[in-house]
PDB file of C-alpha atoms in Angstrom:
ATOM      1  CA  MET A   1      -5.876   3.620   1.743  1.00 90.00           C
ATOM      2  CA  GLN A   2      -5.749   4.395   5.461  1.00 92.00           C
ATOM      3  CA  LEU A   3      -8.691   2.004   5.907  1.00 91.00           C
ATOM      4  CA  VAL A   4      -6.827  -0.571   3.814  1.00 93.00           C
ATOM      5  CA  PHE A   5      -3.606  -0.235   5.822  1.00 95.00           C
ATOM      6  CA  LYS A   6      -5.461  -0.451   9.135  1.00 94.00           C
ATOM      7  CA  ARG A   7      -7.204  -3.615   7.984  1.00 92.00           C
ATOM      8  CA  LYS A   8      -4.199  -5.324   6.397  1.00 94.00           C
ATOM      9  CA  PHE A   9      -1.512  -4.384   8.936  1.00 96.00           C
ATOM     10  CA  ALA A  10      -3.415  -4.248  12.219  1.00 94.00           C
ATOM     11  CA  ALA A  11      -1.437  -7.214  13.563  1.00 95.00           C
ATOM     12  CA  ASP A  12       1.802  -5.400  12.660  1.00 96.00           C
ATOM     13  CA  GLY A  13       0.829  -2.437  14.848  1.00 96.00           C
ATOM     14  CA  TYR A  14      -0.125  -0.051  12.040  1.00 96.00           C
ATOM     15  CA  GLN A  15      -0.203   3.633  13.033  1.00 95.00           C
ATOM     16  CA  CYS A  16      -1.441   6.259  10.595  1.00 94.00           C
ATOM     17  CA  ILE A  17       0.174   9.703  10.367  1.00 91.00           C
ATOM     18  CA  THR A  18      -2.309  12.479   9.656  1.00 84.00           C
ATOM     19  CA  THR A  19      -1.489  15.320   7.258  1.00 76.00           C
ATOM     20  CA  SER A  20      -2.019  17.884  10.016  1.00 70.00           C
ATOM     21  CA  PRO A  21       0.112  19.944  10.459  1.00 69.00           C
ATOM     22  CA  GLY A  22       2.005  18.685   7.396  1.00 66.00           C
ATOM     23  CA  ASP A  23       3.065  15.846   5.116  1.00 72.00           C
ATOM     24  CA  TYR A  24       6.227  14.231   6.472  1.00 85.00           C
ATOM     25  CA  GLY A  25       6.756  11.727   3.646  1.00 84.00           C
ATOM     26  CA  LEU A  26       4.931   8.925   5.438  1.00 92.00           C
ATOM     27  CA  GLU A  27       1.239   8.010   5.452  1.00 92.00           C
ATOM     28  CA  GLY A  28       1.845   5.635   8.335  1.00 94.00           C
ATOM     29  CA  PHE A  29       4.103   2.923   9.761  1.00 97.00           C
ATOM     30  CA  THR A  30       4.041  -0.412  11.576  1.00 97.00           C
ATOM     31  CA  THR A  31       5.535  -0.564  15.048  1.00 96.00           C
ATOM     32  CA  LEU A  32       6.294  -4.313  14.969  1.00 96.00           C
ATOM     33  CA  THR A  33       7.635  -4.835  11.443  1.00 96.00           C
ATOM     34  CA  GLY A  34       9.233  -1.504  10.535  1.00 97.00           C
ATOM     35  CA  LYS A  35       7.194  -0.786   7.418  1.00 97.00           C
ATOM     36  CA  GLY A  36       6.628   2.797   6.279  1.00 96.00           C
ATOM     37  CA  PHE A  37       4.017   3.708   3.660  1.00 96.00           C
ATOM     38  CA  GLN A  38       3.726   6.569   1.206  1.00 95.00           C
ATOM     39  CA  CYS A  39       0.970   6.782  -1.423  1.00 94.00           C
ATOM     40  CA  TYR A  40       0.845   8.366  -4.851  1.00 93.00           C
ATOM     41  CA  CYS A  41      -2.159   8.497  -7.171  1.00 87.00           C
ATOM     42  CA  PRO A  42      -1.765  10.485 -10.407  1.00 82.00           C
ATOM     43  CA  GLU A  43      -3.884  13.572 -10.927  1.00 73.00           C
ATOM     44  CA  LYS A  44      -4.705  12.548 -14.497  1.00 70.00           C
ATOM     45  CA  ASN A  45      -4.331   9.627 -16.860  1.00 67.00           C
ATOM     46  CA  TYR A  46      -0.750  10.157 -18.039  1.00 75.00           C
ATOM     47  CA  SER A  47       1.056   8.422 -20.870  1.00 76.00           C
ATOM     48  CA  GLN A  48       3.491   5.713 -19.768  1.00 81.00           C
ATOM     49  CA  LYS A  49       6.497   8.031 -20.122  1.00 86.00           C
ATOM     50  CA  GLU A  50       4.809  10.868 -18.201  1.00 87.00           C
ATOM     51  CA  PHE A  51       3.587   8.548 -15.459  1.00 88.00           C
ATOM     52  CA  TYR A  52       7.072   7.096 -14.965  1.00 91.00           C
ATOM     53  CA  GLU A  53       8.535  10.589 -14.627  1.00 93.00           C
ATOM     54  CA  HIS A  54       5.874  11.644 -12.110  1.00 92.00           C
ATOM     55  CA  GLN A  55       6.342   8.467 -10.032  1.00 94.00           C
ATOM     56  CA  ARG A  56      10.126   8.852 -10.013  1.00 95.00           C
ATOM     57  CA  ASN A  57       9.860  12.513  -9.002  1.00 95.00           C
ATOM     58  CA  LYS A  58       7.354  11.690  -6.263  1.00 94.00           C
ATOM     59  CA  ILE A  59       9.665   9.029  -4.807  1.00 95.00           C
ATOM     60  CA  ASN A  60      12.576  11.455  -4.835  1.00 95.00           C
ATOM     61  CA  ILE A  61      10.608  14.293  -3.213  1.00 94.00           C
ATOM     62  CA  ASP A  62       9.077  12.127  -0.489  1.00 94.00           C
ATOM     63  CA  LEU A  63      12.359  10.496   0.474  1.00 95.00           C
ATOM     64  CA  LYS A  64      13.953  13.921   0.870  1.00 94.00           C
ATOM     65  CA  LYS A  65      11.109  14.774   3.274  1.00 93.00           C
ATOM     66  CA  LEU A  66      12.576  12.194   5.647  1.00 94.00           C
ATOM     67  CA  VAL A  67      15.565  14.496   6.062  1.00 93.00           C
ATOM     68  CA  LYS A  68      13.615  17.731   5.976  1.00 93.00           C
ATOM     69  CA  ASN A  69      11.250  16.495   8.705  1.00 92.00           C
ATOM     70  CA  LYS A  70      13.694  14.357  10.689  1.00 93.00           C
ATOM     71  CA  LYS A  71      12.950  16.147  13.962  1.00 93.00           C
ATOM     72  CA  GLU A  72       9.179  15.645  13.646  1.00 92.00           C
ATOM     73  CA  LEU A  73       9.533  12.054  12.432  1.00 94.00           C
ATOM     74  CA  SER A  74      11.915  11.153  15.250  1.00 94.00           C
ATOM     75  CA  ALA A  75       9.293  12.338  17.738  1.00 93.00           C
ATOM     76  CA  ILE A  76       6.512  10.387  15.988  1.00 93.00           C
ATOM     77  CA  LEU A  77       8.457   7.157  15.470  1.00 94.00           C
ATOM     78  CA  GLY A  78      10.193   7.085  18.850  1.00 94.00           C
ATOM     79  CA  GLU A  79      12.252   3.924  19.137  1.00 94.00           C
ATOM     80  CA  ASN A  80      10.759   2.489  15.938  1.00 95.00           C
ATOM     81  CA  LYS A  81      12.957   2.250  12.858  1.00 96.00           C
ATOM     82  CA  ILE A  82      11.832   2.078   9.233  1.00 96.00           C
ATOM     83  CA  ILE A  83      13.349  -0.953   7.547  1.00 97.00           C
ATOM     84  CA  ASN A  84      11.090  -1.032   4.467  1.00 97.00           C
ATOM     85  CA  TRP A  85       9.696   2.150   2.886  1.00 97.00           C
ATOM     86  CA  ILE A  86       6.799   1.159   0.610  1.00 97.00           C
ATOM     87  CA  PHE A  87       5.673   3.362  -2.275  1.00 97.00           C
ATOM     88  CA  VAL A  88       2.006   2.560  -2.998  1.00 96.00           C
ATOM     89  CA  THR A  89       0.687   3.547  -6.435  1.00 93.00           C
ATOM     90  CA  PRO A  90      -2.066   2.248  -8.780  1.00 88.00           C
ATOM     91  CA  VAL A  91       0.299   0.643 -11.316  1.00 87.00           C
ATOM     92  CA  ILE A  92       4.046   0.298 -11.831  1.00 88.00           C
ATOM     93  CA  SER A  93       4.606   2.353 -14.971  1.00 84.00           C
ATOM     94  CA  HIS A  94       8.039   1.033 -15.977  1.00 87.00           C
ATOM     95  CA  ASN A  95      10.611  -1.523 -14.820  1.00 88.00           C
ATOM     96  CA  ASN A  96      13.137   1.330 -14.581  1.00 92.00           C
ATOM     97  CA  LEU A  97      11.432   2.302 -11.322  1.00 93.00           C
ATOM     98  CA  LEU A  98      12.807  -0.874  -9.752  1.00 93.00           C
ATOM     99  CA  SER A  99      16.391   0.068 -10.543  1.00 93.00           C
ATOM    100  CA  TYR A 100      15.715   3.675  -9.520  1.00 95.00           C
ATOM    101  CA  ILE A 101      14.603   2.694  -6.009  1.00 95.00           C
ATOM    102  CA  LYS A 102      17.815   0.696  -5.528  1.00 94.00           C
ATOM    103  CA  GLU A 103      19.778   3.899  -6.087  1.00 94.00           C
ATOM    104  CA  LYS A 104      17.546   5.735  -3.624  1.00 95.00           C
ATOM    105  CA  GLU A 105      18.031   3.042  -0.951  1.00 95.00           C
ATOM    106  CA  GLU A 106      21.739   3.814  -0.768  1.00 93.00           C
ATOM    107  CA  GLU A 107      21.045   7.539  -0.776  1.00 94.00           C
ATOM    108  CA  VAL A 108      18.670   7.267   2.198  1.00 95.00           C
ATOM    109  CA  LYS A 109      21.133   5.102   4.132  1.00 94.00           C
ATOM    110  CA  GLY A 110      23.643   7.901   3.621  1.00 93.00           C
ATOM    111  CA  TYR A 111      21.382  10.348   5.435  1.00 92.00           C
ATOM    112  CA  SER A 112      22.319   8.635   8.745  1.00 92.00           C
ATOM    113  CA  LEU A 113      18.867   9.197  10.230  1.00 94.00           C
ATOM    114  CA  ASP A 114      18.301   7.626  13.650  1.00 94.00           C
ATOM    115  CA  PHE A 115      14.890   6.228  12.600  1.00 96.00           C
ATOM    116  CA  ILE A 116      16.206   4.498   9.441  1.00 95.00           C
ATOM    117  CA  HIS A 117      17.294   0.867   9.923  1.00 96.00           C
ATOM    118  CA  LYS A 118      20.753  -0.178   8.723  1.00 94.00           C
ATOM    119  CA  ASP A 119      19.096  -2.709   6.366  1.00 95.00           C
ATOM    120  CA  PHE A 120      16.730  -0.093   4.904  1.00 96.00           C
ATOM    121  CA  SER A 121      15.027  -1.026   1.622  1.00 96.00           C
ATOM    122  CA  ILE A 122      12.396   0.429  -0.708  1.00 97.00           C
ATOM    123  CA  SER A 123       9.520  -1.479  -2.323  1.00 96.00           C
ATOM    124  CA  ILE A 124       6.829  -0.511  -4.828  1.00 96.00           C
ATOM    125  CA  HIS A 125       3.314  -1.878  -4.383  1.00 95.00           C
ATOM    126  CA  ASP A 126       0.633  -1.543  -7.046  1.00 91.00           C
ATOM    127  CA  ALA A 127      -3.091  -1.916  -6.396  1.00 87.00           C
ATOM    128  CA  GLY A 128      -2.903  -5.684  -6.744  1.00 87.00           C
ATOM    129  CA  TYR A 129      -1.282  -5.936  -3.308  1.00 91.00           C
ATOM    130  CA  TYR A 130      -4.390  -4.468  -1.684  1.00 91.00           C
ATOM    131  CA  ILE A 131      -7.297  -5.422  -3.965  1.00 86.00           C
ATOM    132  CA  THR A 132      -8.811  -7.870  -1.437  1.00 86.00           C
ATOM    133  CA  GLU A 133      -8.938  -5.258   1.310  1.00 89.00           C
ATOM    134  CA  MET A 134     -10.256  -2.642  -1.124  1.00 85.00           C
ATOM    135  CA  ASN A 135     -13.124  -4.884  -2.162  1.00 82.00           C
ATOM    136  CA  ASP A 136     -13.891  -5.855   1.448  1.00 84.00           C
ATOM    137  CA  ILE A 137     -14.195  -2.172   2.331  1.00 83.00           C
ATOM    138  CA  ARG A 138     -16.370  -1.497  -0.728  1.00 77.00           C
ATOM    139  CA  TYR A 139     -18.605  -4.427   0.227  1.00 73.00           C
ATOM    140  CA  PHE A 140     -19.154  -3.213   3.777  1.00 78.00           C
ATOM    141  CA  LYS A 141     -19.862   0.301   2.490  1.00 74.00           C
ATOM    142  CA  GLY A 142     -22.475  -1.086   0.103  1.00 72.00           C
ATOM    143  CA  GLU A 143     -20.484  -0.180  -3.010  1.00 67.00           C
ATOM    144  CA  ALA A 144     -20.038  -2.252  -6.158  1.00 63.00           C
ATOM    145  CA  ILE A 145     -17.051  -4.588  -5.972  1.00 57.00           C
ATOM    146  CA  SER A 146     -14.383  -4.287  -8.662  1.00 58.00           C
ATOM    147  CA  PHE A 147     -12.474  -7.408  -9.683  1.00 54.00           C
ATOM    148  CA  ASP A 148     -10.002  -5.649 -11.949  1.00 53.00           C
ATOM    149  CA  LEU A 149      -7.124  -3.298 -11.386  1.00 51.00           C
ATOM    150  CA  PRO A 150      -7.200   0.484 -11.807  1.00 52.00           C
ATOM    151  CA  PRO A 151      -7.345   2.011 -15.296  1.00 52.00           C
ATOM    152  CA  PRO A 152      -4.305   1.115 -17.373  1.00 49.00           C
ATOM    153  CA  ILE A 153      -1.815   3.723 -18.481  1.00 49.00           C
ATOM    154  CA  LEU A 154      -2.658   5.220 -21.856  1.00 50.00           C
ATOM    155  CA  ASN A 155      -0.429   3.991 -24.653  1.00 52.00           C
ATOM    156  CA  ASP A 156       1.654   6.734 -26.225  1.00 50.00           C
ATOM    157  CA  VAL A 157       0.338   7.645 -29.690  1.00 57.00           C
ATOM    158  CA  ASP A 158       3.547   7.732 -31.709  1.00 59.00           C
ATOM    159  CA  ILE A 159       2.105   8.443 -35.149  1.00 68.00           C
ATOM    160  CA  ASP A 160       2.447  11.389 -37.495  1.00 74.00           C
ATOM    161  CA  GLU A 161      -0.134  13.052 -39.739  1.00 82.00           C
ATOM    162  CA  THR A 162       0.896  11.101 -42.830  1.00 85.00           C
ATOM    163  CA  GLN A 163       0.432   7.786 -41.028  1.00 87.00           C
ATOM    164  CA  TYR A 164      -2.954   8.431 -39.459  1.00 88.00           C
ATOM    165  CA  ASN A 165      -4.286  10.050 -42.649  1.00 91.00           C
ATOM    166  CA  GLY A 166      -3.153   7.002 -44.584  1.00 92.00           C
ATOM    167  CA  ASN A 167      -4.783   4.621 -42.125  1.00 91.00           C
ATOM    168  CA  ILE A 168      -8.073   6.524 -42.186  1.00 93.00           C
ATOM    169  CA  LYS A 169      -8.145   6.774 -46.002  1.00 94.00           C
ATOM    170  CA  ARG A 170      -7.448   3.071 -46.469  1.00 92.00           C
ATOM    171  CA  LYS A 171     -10.003   1.934 -43.909  1.00 93.00           C
ATOM    172  CA  SER A 172     -12.667   4.361 -45.101  1.00 94.00           C
ATOM    173  CA  ALA A 173     -12.301   2.917 -48.598  1.00 93.00           C
ATOM    174  CA  LEU A 174     -12.653  -0.617 -47.209  1.00 93.00           C
ATOM    175  CA  ARG A 175     -15.785   0.357 -45.271  1.00 93.00           C
ATOM    176  CA  LEU A 176     -17.422   1.746 -48.423  1.00 94.00           C
ATOM    177  CA  SER A 177     -16.053  -0.829 -50.879  1.00 92.00           C
ATOM    178  CA  GLN A 178     -19.554  -2.084 -51.725  1.00 90.00           C
ATOM    179  CA  LEU A 179     -20.454   1.399 -53.026  1.00 92.00           C
ATOM    180  CA  GLU A 180     -17.383   1.765 -55.219  1.00 90.00           C
ATOM    181  CA  GLY A 181     -18.381   2.834 -58.702  1.00 90.00           C
ATOM    182  CA  SER A 182     -21.673   4.384 -57.634  1.00 93.00           C
ATOM    183  CA  ALA A 183     -22.503   8.057 -58.214  1.00 93.00           C
ATOM    184  CA  SER A 184     -22.349   8.847 -54.483  1.00 94.00           C
ATOM    185  CA  TYR A 185     -19.159   6.921 -53.688  1.00 93.00           C
ATOM    186  CA  GLU A 186     -16.643   9.783 -53.813  1.00 94.00           C
ATOM    187  CA  ARG A 187     -18.871  12.127 -51.788  1.00 95.00           C
ATOM    188  CA  LYS A 188     -19.521   9.533 -49.088  1.00 95.00           C
ATOM    189  CA  LEU A 189     -15.867   8.512 -48.984  1.00 94.00           C
ATOM    190  CA  ARG A 190     -14.761  12.121 -48.515  1.00 94.00           C
ATOM    191  CA  PHE A 191     -17.326  12.645 -45.756  1.00 96.00           C
ATOM    192  CA  LEU A 192     -16.256   9.463 -43.928  1.00 95.00           C
ATOM    193  CA  GLU A 193     -12.571  10.369 -44.132  1.00 95.00           C
ATOM    194  CA  GLU A 194     -13.133  13.919 -42.876  1.00 95.00           C
ATOM    195  CA  SER A 195     -15.492  12.970 -40.038  1.00 95.00           C
ATOM    196  CA  THR A 196     -13.235  10.132 -38.839  1.00 95.00           C
ATOM    197  CA  THR A 197     -10.185  12.421 -38.900  1.00 94.00           C
ATOM    198  CA  GLN A 198     -12.008  15.110 -36.950  1.00 94.00           C
ATOM    199  CA  ASP A 199     -13.223  12.612 -34.352  1.00 94.00           C
ATOM    200  CA  PHE A 200      -9.683  11.268 -33.939  1.00 93.00           C
ATOM    201  CA  LEU A 201      -8.126  14.716 -33.564  1.00 92.00           C
ATOM    202  CA  SER A 202     -10.704  15.787 -30.954  1.00 92.00           C
ATOM    203  CA  HIS A 203     -10.437  12.514 -28.996  1.00 91.00           C
ATOM    204  CA  THR A 204      -8.018  13.915 -26.403  1.00 88.00           C
ATOM    205  CA  GLU A 205     -10.036  17.107 -25.915  1.00 90.00           C
ATOM    206  CA  PHE A 206     -13.289  15.186 -25.352  1.00 91.00           C
ATOM    207  CA  PHE A 207     -11.900  12.709 -22.832  1.00 89.00           C
ATOM    208  CA  GLY A 208      -9.741  15.394 -21.209  1.00 86.00           C
ATOM    209  CA  LYS A 209     -12.882  17.396 -20.426  1.00 87.00           C
ATOM    210  CA  ILE A 210     -14.448  14.373 -18.702  1.00 87.00           C
ATOM    211  CA  GLU A 211     -11.222  13.707 -16.796  1.00 81.00           C
ATOM    212  CA  LYS A 212     -11.069  17.292 -15.563  1.00 80.00           C
ATOM    213  CA  GLU A 213     -14.742  17.724 -14.643  1.00 81.00           C
ATOM    214  CA  ALA A 214     -15.580  14.187 -13.446  1.00 81.00           C
ATOM    215  CA  PRO A 215     -12.391  12.217 -12.644  1.00 75.00           C
ATOM    216  CA  VAL A 216     -14.233   9.308 -10.996  1.00 76.00           C
ATOM    217  CA  VAL A 217     -16.464   8.862 -14.048  1.00 84.00           C
ATOM    218  CA  TYR A 218     -13.410   9.139 -16.284  1.00 85.00           C
ATOM    219  CA  ALA A 219     -11.604   6.387 -14.376  1.00 82.00           C
ATOM    220  CA  LYS A 220     -14.574   4.050 -14.761  1.00 85.00           C
ATOM    221  CA  LEU A 221     -15.069   4.978 -18.424  1.00 90.00           C
ATOM    222  CA  SER A 222     -11.413   4.478 -19.348  1.00 88.00           C
ATOM    223  CA  ARG A 223     -11.476   1.031 -17.749  1.00 86.00           C
ATOM    224  CA  VAL A 224     -14.529   0.036 -19.788  1.00 91.00           C
ATOM    225  CA  ILE A 225     -13.031   1.353 -23.029  1.00 92.00           C
ATOM    226  CA  HIS A 226      -9.696  -0.357 -22.415  1.00 89.00           C
ATOM    227  CA  GLU A 227     -11.334  -3.742 -21.925  1.00 89.00           C
ATOM    228  CA  PHE A 228     -13.613  -3.221 -24.923  1.00 93.00           C
ATOM    229  CA  THR A 229     -10.602  -2.303 -27.081  1.00 92.00           C
ATOM    230  CA  GLU A 230      -9.135  -5.736 -26.330  1.00 90.00           C
ATOM    231  CA  TYR A 231     -12.447  -7.294 -27.370  1.00 91.00           C
ATOM    232  CA  ALA A 232     -12.522  -5.236 -30.586  1.00 92.00           C
ATOM    233  CA  ALA A 233      -9.022  -6.392 -31.539  1.00 89.00           C
ATOM    234  CA  ARG A 234     -10.043 -10.032 -31.121  1.00 90.00           C
ATOM    235  CA  GLN A 235     -13.226  -9.531 -33.144  1.00 90.00           C
ATOM    236  CA  SER A 236     -11.344  -7.916 -36.017  1.00 88.00           C
ATOM    237  CA  ASN A 237      -9.145 -11.019 -36.336  1.00 88.00           C
ATOM    238  CA  ILE A 238     -12.041 -13.465 -36.695  1.00 90.00           C
ATOM    239  CA  TRP A 239     -14.700 -11.313 -38.388  1.00 90.00           C
ATOM    240  CA  THR A 240     -16.058 -12.711 -41.669  1.00 89.00           C
ATOM    241  CA  GLY A 241     -18.484  -9.928 -42.674  1.00 90.00           C
ATOM    242  CA  SER A 242     -17.832  -6.538 -44.235  1.00 92.00           C
ATOM    243  CA  ALA A 243     -15.582  -3.866 -42.719  1.00 93.00           C
ATOM    244  CA  HIS A 244     -18.526  -1.479 -42.336  1.00 92.00           C
ATOM    245  CA  GLU A 245     -20.644  -4.098 -40.541  1.00 94.00           C
ATOM    246  CA  LEU A 246     -17.825  -4.832 -38.091  1.00 95.00           C
ATOM    247  CA  THR A 247     -17.272  -1.126 -37.352  1.00 95.00           C
ATOM    248  CA  GLU A 248     -20.956  -0.443 -36.757  1.00 95.00           C
ATOM    249  CA  LYS A 249     -21.369  -3.566 -34.623  1.00 95.00           C
ATOM    250  CA  LEU A 250     -18.427  -2.636 -32.406  1.00 95.00           C
ATOM    251  CA  SER A 251     -19.574   0.983 -32.092  1.00 95.00           C
ATOM    252  CA  ASP A 252     -23.111  -0.034 -31.104  1.00 96.00           C
ATOM    253  CA  SER A 253     -21.814  -2.642 -28.660  1.00 96.00           C
ATOM    254  CA  LEU A 254     -19.469  -0.102 -27.043  1.00 96.00           C
ATOM    255  CA  VAL A 255     -22.350   2.339 -26.529  1.00 96.00           C
ATOM    256  CA  GLU A 256     -24.432  -0.424 -24.956  1.00 96.00           C
ATOM    257  CA  THR A 257     -21.559  -1.502 -22.691  1.00 95.00           C
ATOM    258  CA  ILE A 258     -20.900   2.043 -21.469  1.00 94.00           C
ATOM    259  CA  VAL A 259     -24.575   2.655 -20.732  1.00 93.00           C
ATOM    260  CA  ASN A 260     -24.981  -0.693 -18.951  1.00 92.00           C
ATOM    261  CA  ASP A 261     -21.829  -0.298 -16.835  1.00 89.00           C
ATOM    262  CA  LEU A 262     -21.942   3.436 -16.103  1.00 88.00           C
ATOM    263  CA  GLY A 263     -25.591   4.462 -16.276  1.00 82.00           C
ATOM    264  CA  PRO A 264     -26.904   6.730 -14.855  1.00 83.00           C
ATOM    265  CA  LEU A 265     -23.446   8.366 -14.513  1.00 83.00           C
ATOM    266  CA  ILE A 266     -23.260   8.695 -18.294  1.00 89.00           C
ATOM    267  CA  THR A 267     -26.175   9.392 -20.638  1.00 92.00           C
ATOM    268  CA  LYS A 268     -26.655   7.464 -23.851  1.00 93.00           C
ATOM    269  CA  SER A 269     -25.788  10.540 -25.924  1.00 94.00           C
ATOM    270  CA  THR A 270     -22.456  10.926 -24.084  1.00 94.00           C
ATOM    271  CA  ALA A 271     -21.819   7.207 -24.534  1.00 95.00           C
ATOM    272  CA  MET A 272     -22.428   7.594 -28.283  1.00 96.00           C
ATOM    273  CA  THR A 273     -19.958  10.494 -28.454  1.00 95.00           C
ATOM    274  CA  ALA A 274     -17.369   8.525 -26.472  1.00 95.00           C
ATOM    275  CA  ALA A 275     -17.804   5.547 -28.805  1.00 96.00           C
ATOM    276  CA  ARG A 276     -17.488   7.739 -31.906  1.00 96.00           C
ATOM    277  CA  HIS A 277     -14.175   9.221 -30.733  1.00 95.00           C
ATOM    278  CA  THR A 278     -12.894   5.827 -29.584  1.00 95.00           C
ATOM    279  CA  VAL A 279     -13.649   4.092 -32.890  1.00 95.00           C
ATOM    280  CA  ALA A 280     -11.927   6.922 -34.759  1.00 95.00           C
ATOM    281  CA  ARG A 281      -8.830   6.441 -32.598  1.00 93.00           C
ATOM    282  CA  TRP A 282      -8.872   2.698 -33.250  1.00 93.00           C
ATOM    283  CA  LEU A 283      -8.950   3.314 -36.995  1.00 93.00           C
ATOM    284  CA  ALA A 284      -6.297   6.035 -36.983  1.00 92.00           C
ATOM    285  CA  ILE A 285      -3.672   4.158 -34.959  1.00 88.00           C
ATOM    286  CA  CYS A 286      -4.564   0.642 -36.176  1.00 81.00           C
ATOM    287  CA  GLU A 287      -6.034  -0.798 -32.968  1.00 83.00           C
ATOM    288  CA  LEU A 288      -8.821  -1.894 -35.322  1.00 86.00           C
ATOM    289  CA  ASP A 289      -7.987  -3.150 -38.787  1.00 85.00           C
ATOM    290  CA  TYR A 290      -9.702  -5.175 -41.487  1.00 82.00           C
ATOM    291  CA  GLU A 291      -6.790  -7.146 -42.892  1.00 68.00           C
TER     292      GLU A 291
END
């Protein structure tokens, strides 16, 4: 982001602030336009509620650093005054953040700091404000250019055991409807229900391990799966074949998409495991249905 700020705000007199000897609540500032920047990227892929709480807390903590480090900041800023403090984060988790920063504006004005302008305001910028500069930097570094935004926030799974068991039982029966009445139907139905339930319940553990051990891979993988989930929902609404054929087609296509987009970062076997857990989640929480 320092490279992005230097590129985007060079004409505004951008000056970065290094983290040595400490973090003063500002990544940098512009000498000509009075902008101050502070970044926050989450450590993991939080739910919407969790992400909102972390963003709100980060804003609160960093604004208090303006008071805590007023002596150091006064020396760094000199005659410059901050008129617009900009919180830069991948996505805006909730509209409540916009009302929260209005409260914090008045609080900061009340600090009576000599480097805070009388018309002080706070803004929130998501990645969309800087995507052009990000891609320019990636291009010059020889990296692949991304035309989408960072991974979306995970939807909260607000479903109890009775609901997801019911969804899995109903959809398993639909997938095996052509075998109903056969000698092996009950055995295969029980196996499908149990394996789908287990894959759903271990979904968080599987993806959490990837997130912890390879966060960059996880970010890329979650983006691919999110986009494919949208595709799967559309396919389920226009599909004319059997439920089992649709499920297998989507699972195979997801494996192929992951391998094509993320190979060699992810092996085919890992892609198959990721697809298995993802399809189970779709079925359990009704992101994929057959009716």
